[in-house]
Amino acid sequence: MTRQQQSPHMFEKPKGEGPCYLILQYLSRIAVWSYFRHLKVICRAPVPLRGPVVVASNHTNMVIDPAMLIATFPYGRACHFWALARFFKVPLVGQLLLAGGMLPVDTHTHSNDKLFENTSACLEKGGVIALFPEGTSYTRPDHLPFKDGLSWATFEYLTQQKLKYAQDTYLPIIPVGITYTTKNKWRSDVVVEYGEPIIVGPSDLENYQKDSKNAVKELTDRIVEGVEKGTVNAADWDTIHAASEARFLLFGDTTDTHLDKYVQVLQSLTHLFDTKLLDDNNNQESLIKERKELKKQLVICAEDLKRMKLSTLDIRRYNNNNNNNNNNNNSSSSNIKNTNNITQTEISIQLVSAIVSLLFQLPLILPGLLIHAPIYVLGHGINYFEAYTESVAQNKVVASMTLAVPLYMIVFYFVWQWMNYTLAGACAAVVLVPLIAWYHINLVDKRYDSVKYVVTLVRVFMAVSGLDEDRHELELVINRRTWCFHRVKSVIVQLANSGNPHALFLVHLEQDVFPKYDVADIGSDDGDDLACL
């Protein structure tokens, strides 16, 4: 690759990278830190420290997605986003948008030169343009079709550089995948993956000059491929639900460590349960019939838990607590327990123990809970009234951060009043208020898990001590999960032995889950008989 000669404007700072953007970046990091429990940022290749860069990301979570890019982009580089030109004509709003790094795009013009004028100017000054080619946010098992605007903008910039400086210019496009474990749930997890850059250069520009539409389509296809490598996509929700259940059975809950391979594991499992693959009568792959039945049972598992208002993590907590020989909470074997051992006395003891433990912890978290109670009530209301899943997190974050301002002002006032309105009191309040927020977030995770565990035990207690059909339903759920657990391991090992690349990846990833045994060793007692279900 020929080194690009820097344009005279390369060292000029693009508009929107001043104090206003720094405030926006700070607020974005607070939003990400307060809403998500674990954030994993992965860079598959070095991201340029300087020079023009285009970022192409998927867009499943409204304003949270740009906030995620602003908060996590390497080296803290400022990201510039597109916004409709008409918004910039509104007094004050336009100035704030420009100061925050937004770029006006006039969609009414038919000239690419005019349409991408601000984009090209920003790139010429070495800026980072972050775009969402799908155009809108959504909730579905696969991504929306990518639009060609990013590709047109790329070629327009390269064309202008060629005309201005008569030199070869290269522009890296970085595909980004943002994957949320449960995007509408507070204290869930998220993975942000910056993929291998797509370098667009002279040969691409030459193809563009010969056939612009075809070159644009080819570049868009390359961008789609890059983003897909960092995201999870499936043909339907049943495939996603089956893969999610299988992933949890095998690897347990998502910790910061497990998030490193979360996307690859889930995508590998979706390939194994792909609807088109399983429904293709001409398909020659192994264990098609077995995979169909396994997928069906995994989907039933997900539906059962939803109906009983339990989660896979609830079942895991319950089983971990019952398994006295389990010394590793992340061991997949702790997911399974014989339901014949479930007794009302056992559940009662666990429930009382969990409640007492929670009560002992209450003094540590009660002040923070009281201060933040209005935020929790507001978040619960948003959960109930917001119809669109992709808007829930956005509404929670915006509403919570807005409400936090008067709440913390009240805390500041009472601390200052308690110290007789002295200067030392004001300084103490300034230090204390952010400490309260930090203390609450750092303490709340474990206690939040404790509360959810108590709720789980209450539901299990009601099932065990209630009608026979309630107990039978609970036993059926856990028995089905037991069958699925052994069957998933059996199918994956057999597929790995036959050379399936997705199964091989899963087997090599976790030797504790897939030890080096023969398929025959697990085929005899893996619960082939579905009559009990």
Short mmCIF file of C-alpha atoms in Angstrom, two decimals, residues 310-533:
data_model
loop_
_atom_site.label_atom_id
_atom_site.label_comp_id
_atom_site.label_asym_id
_atom_site.label_seq_id
_atom_site.Cartn_x
_atom_site.Cartn_y
_atom_site.Cartn_z
CA LEU A 310 -38.22 -17.77 35.54
CA SER A 311 -34.97 -17.35 33.65
CA THR A 312 -32.17 -19.75 32.81
CA LEU A 313 -30.11 -17.92 35.42
CA ASP A 314 -32.85 -18.53 38.02
CA ILE A 315 -32.70 -22.28 37.38
CA ARG A 316 -28.92 -22.17 37.54
CA ARG A 317 -28.94 -20.31 40.87
CA TYR A 318 -31.37 -22.82 42.28
CA ASN A 319 -29.34 -25.80 41.06
CA ASN A 320 -26.04 -24.32 42.25
CA ASN A 321 -27.49 -23.84 45.71
CA ASN A 322 -28.70 -27.45 45.78
CA ASN A 323 -25.46 -28.97 44.55
CA ASN A 324 -23.35 -29.38 47.68
CA ASN A 325 -20.51 -30.95 45.72
CA ASN A 326 -20.23 -28.04 43.32
CA ASN A 327 -17.13 -25.97 43.99
CA ASN A 328 -17.22 -23.99 40.80
CA ASN A 329 -20.22 -21.73 40.13
CA ASN A 330 -19.28 -21.54 36.46
CA SER A 331 -19.23 -25.31 35.97
CA SER A 332 -21.76 -26.36 33.39
CA SER A 333 -22.54 -29.55 35.31
CA SER A 334 -24.13 -27.46 38.05
CA ASN A 335 -26.93 -26.59 35.66
CA ILE A 336 -28.46 -30.03 36.12
CA LYS A 337 -30.13 -31.49 39.19
CA ASN A 338 -32.46 -34.41 39.78
CA THR A 339 -35.85 -32.96 40.61
CA ASN A 340 -36.71 -35.91 42.83
CA ASN A 341 -34.61 -34.21 45.52
CA ILE A 342 -36.74 -31.06 45.54
CA THR A 343 -38.64 -30.93 48.83
CA GLN A 344 -40.74 -28.25 50.48
CA THR A 345 -38.50 -28.32 53.56
CA GLU A 346 -35.36 -27.84 51.50
CA ILE A 347 -36.84 -24.91 49.60
CA SER A 348 -38.16 -23.35 52.82
CA ILE A 349 -34.71 -23.47 54.43
CA GLN A 350 -33.10 -21.94 51.35
CA LEU A 351 -35.73 -19.22 51.15
CA VAL A 352 -35.42 -18.24 54.82
CA SER A 353 -31.62 -18.29 54.56
CA ALA A 354 -31.67 -16.08 51.46
CA ILE A 355 -34.08 -13.59 53.05
CA VAL A 356 -32.01 -13.37 56.26
CA SER A 357 -28.83 -12.86 54.23
CA LEU A 358 -30.51 -10.10 52.23
CA LEU A 359 -31.77 -8.40 55.40
CA PHE A 360 -28.24 -8.35 56.82
CA GLN A 361 -27.04 -6.62 53.65
CA LEU A 362 -29.92 -4.14 53.62
CA PRO A 363 -28.22 -1.46 55.80
CA LEU A 364 -25.41 -1.24 53.24
CA ILE A 365 -27.69 -0.53 50.31
CA LEU A 366 -30.74 1.09 51.92
CA PRO A 367 -29.48 4.71 51.67
CA GLY A 368 -28.69 4.28 47.99
CA LEU A 369 -32.02 2.56 47.36
CA LEU A 370 -33.96 5.37 49.01
CA ILE A 371 -32.11 8.05 47.04
CA HIS A 372 -32.52 6.24 43.73
CA ALA A 373 -36.05 4.90 44.37
CA PRO A 374 -37.71 7.41 41.98
CA ILE A 375 -35.36 6.25 39.21
CA TYR A 376 -36.26 2.60 39.79
CA VAL A 377 -39.98 3.41 39.78
CA LEU A 378 -39.56 5.36 36.55
CA GLY A 379 -37.62 2.51 34.94
CA HIS A 380 -40.34 0.04 35.90
CA GLY A 381 -42.93 2.30 34.32
CA ILE A 382 -40.91 2.50 31.10
CA ASN A 383 -40.69 -1.30 31.02
CA TYR A 384 -44.46 -1.50 31.28
CA PHE A 385 -45.52 1.24 28.87
CA GLU A 386 -42.82 1.24 26.14
CA ALA A 387 -44.04 -0.94 23.27
CA TYR A 388 -40.77 -1.06 21.30
CA THR A 389 -37.95 -3.14 22.79
CA GLU A 390 -35.27 -1.10 21.00
CA SER A 391 -36.49 2.08 22.75
CA VAL A 392 -36.58 0.79 26.34
CA ALA A 393 -32.88 1.24 27.19
CA GLN A 394 -32.77 4.66 25.53
CA ASN A 395 -35.80 5.87 27.50
CA LYS A 396 -34.46 4.45 30.76
CA VAL A 397 -31.06 6.08 30.34
CA VAL A 398 -32.38 9.49 29.27
CA ALA A 399 -35.09 9.57 31.93
CA SER A 400 -32.78 8.31 34.69
CA MET A 401 -29.97 10.74 33.93
CA THR A 402 -32.47 13.60 33.74
CA LEU A 403 -34.09 12.64 37.04
CA ALA A 404 -30.71 12.08 38.69
CA VAL A 405 -29.88 15.80 38.40
CA PRO A 406 -32.57 17.07 40.83
CA LEU A 407 -32.12 14.01 43.07
CA TYR A 408 -28.40 14.64 43.49
CA MET A 409 -29.05 18.36 43.93
CA ILE A 410 -31.35 17.49 46.84
CA VAL A 411 -28.65 15.24 48.34
CA PHE A 412 -26.13 18.05 47.89
CA TYR A 413 -28.45 20.51 49.64
CA PHE A 414 -29.09 18.26 52.65
CA VAL A 415 -25.38 17.50 53.11
CA TRP A 416 -24.55 21.19 52.87
CA GLN A 417 -27.38 22.04 55.28
CA TRP A 418 -26.17 19.39 57.73
CA MET A 419 -22.76 21.12 57.72
CA ASN A 420 -24.32 24.57 58.36
CA TYR A 421 -23.85 25.90 54.81
CA THR A 422 -20.10 26.23 55.27
CA LEU A 423 -17.53 26.22 52.47
CA ALA A 424 -16.17 22.95 53.83
CA GLY A 425 -19.70 21.57 53.75
CA ALA A 426 -20.11 22.54 50.10
CA CYS A 427 -16.78 20.89 49.23
CA ALA A 428 -17.77 17.77 51.16
CA ALA A 429 -21.10 17.62 49.32
CA VAL A 430 -19.36 17.96 45.95
CA VAL A 431 -17.19 14.95 46.80
CA LEU A 432 -19.94 12.94 48.49
CA VAL A 433 -22.58 13.08 45.74
CA PRO A 434 -20.55 11.26 43.04
CA LEU A 435 -19.28 8.85 45.70
CA ILE A 436 -22.88 7.91 46.52
CA ALA A 437 -23.55 7.12 42.86
CA TRP A 438 -20.33 5.10 42.54
CA TYR A 439 -20.94 3.25 45.83
CA HIS A 440 -24.51 2.38 44.88
CA ILE A 441 -23.65 1.00 41.43
CA ASN A 442 -20.76 -1.08 42.78
CA LEU A 443 -22.84 -2.54 45.61
CA VAL A 444 -26.10 -3.00 43.78
CA ASP A 445 -25.06 -5.81 41.40
CA LYS A 446 -24.52 -8.52 44.01
CA ARG A 447 -27.53 -7.39 46.06
CA TYR A 448 -29.64 -7.21 42.91
CA ASP A 449 -28.70 -10.83 42.25
CA SER A 450 -29.67 -11.67 45.84
CA VAL A 451 -33.09 -10.08 45.38
CA LYS A 452 -33.64 -11.99 42.13
CA TYR A 453 -32.59 -15.21 43.86
CA VAL A 454 -35.14 -14.64 46.64
CA VAL A 455 -37.82 -14.07 43.99
CA THR A 456 -36.73 -17.30 42.27
CA LEU A 457 -36.98 -19.27 45.52
CA VAL A 458 -40.43 -17.81 46.21
CA ARG A 459 -41.65 -18.99 42.81
CA VAL A 460 -40.06 -22.42 43.25
CA PHE A 461 -41.51 -22.67 46.77
CA MET A 462 -44.98 -21.87 45.45
CA ALA A 463 -44.59 -24.50 42.75
CA VAL A 464 -43.31 -27.18 45.15
CA SER A 465 -45.80 -26.49 47.92
CA GLY A 466 -48.78 -25.79 45.66
CA LEU A 467 -50.86 -28.06 43.49
CA ASP A 468 -49.44 -31.29 42.12
CA GLU A 469 -49.62 -29.90 38.59
CA ASP A 470 -47.44 -26.92 39.60
CA ARG A 471 -44.78 -29.23 41.00
CA HIS A 472 -45.04 -31.46 37.96
CA GLU A 473 -44.54 -28.45 35.68
CA LEU A 474 -41.37 -27.43 37.53
CA GLU A 475 -40.02 -30.98 37.42
CA LEU A 476 -40.84 -31.18 33.73
CA VAL A 477 -38.89 -27.98 33.02
CA ILE A 478 -35.78 -29.17 34.84
CA ASN A 479 -36.01 -32.68 33.36
CA ARG A 480 -36.25 -31.22 29.87
CA ARG A 481 -33.22 -29.02 30.55
CA THR A 482 -31.35 -32.10 31.79
CA TRP A 483 -32.14 -33.91 28.55
CA CYS A 484 -31.15 -30.86 26.48
CA PHE A 485 -27.87 -30.44 28.37
CA HIS A 486 -26.68 -33.99 27.66
CA ARG A 487 -28.07 -33.97 24.15
CA VAL A 488 -26.39 -30.67 23.21
CA LYS A 489 -23.02 -32.05 24.34
CA SER A 490 -23.58 -35.30 22.47
CA VAL A 491 -24.62 -33.64 19.21
CA ILE A 492 -21.79 -31.10 19.25
CA VAL A 493 -19.13 -33.75 19.94
CA GLN A 494 -20.46 -35.96 17.15
CA LEU A 495 -20.54 -33.03 14.73
CA ALA A 496 -17.00 -32.07 15.75
CA ASN A 497 -15.83 -35.63 15.07
CA SER A 498 -17.38 -35.36 11.61
CA GLY A 499 -15.46 -32.12 10.95
CA ASN A 500 -18.20 -29.49 11.38
CA PRO A 501 -16.26 -26.18 11.81
CA HIS A 502 -18.79 -24.61 14.18
CA ALA A 503 -18.85 -27.67 16.43
CA LEU A 504 -15.05 -27.87 16.35
CA PHE A 505 -14.84 -24.26 17.49
CA LEU A 506 -17.14 -24.97 20.45
CA VAL A 507 -15.26 -28.13 21.46
CA HIS A 508 -11.84 -26.46 21.29
CA LEU A 509 -13.10 -23.41 23.16
CA GLU A 510 -14.01 -25.17 26.40
CA GLN A 511 -12.29 -28.46 27.21
CA ASP A 512 -14.00 -28.57 30.63
CA VAL A 513 -17.37 -28.84 28.89
CA PHE A 514 -16.19 -31.12 26.08
CA PRO A 515 -13.47 -33.44 27.45
CA LYS A 516 -11.59 -35.74 25.10
CA TYR A 517 -13.95 -38.73 25.23
CA ASP A 518 -15.42 -40.97 22.55
CA VAL A 519 -18.94 -40.32 21.34
CA ALA A 520 -19.88 -43.84 22.45
CA ASP A 521 -19.16 -42.87 26.05
CA ILE A 522 -21.99 -40.36 26.12
CA GLY A 523 -24.46 -41.92 23.72
CA SER A 524 -25.85 -44.48 26.13
CA ASP A 525 -27.26 -42.24 28.86
CA ASP A 526 -27.86 -38.88 27.26
CA GLY A 527 -31.61 -39.07 27.68
CA ASP A 528 -32.65 -40.24 24.22
CA ASP A 529 -36.05 -41.30 25.54
CA LEU A 530 -38.35 -38.28 25.33
CA ALA A 531 -41.36 -40.14 26.70
CA CYS A 532 -40.90 -38.59 30.15
CA LEU A 533 -41.22 -35.10 28.61
#
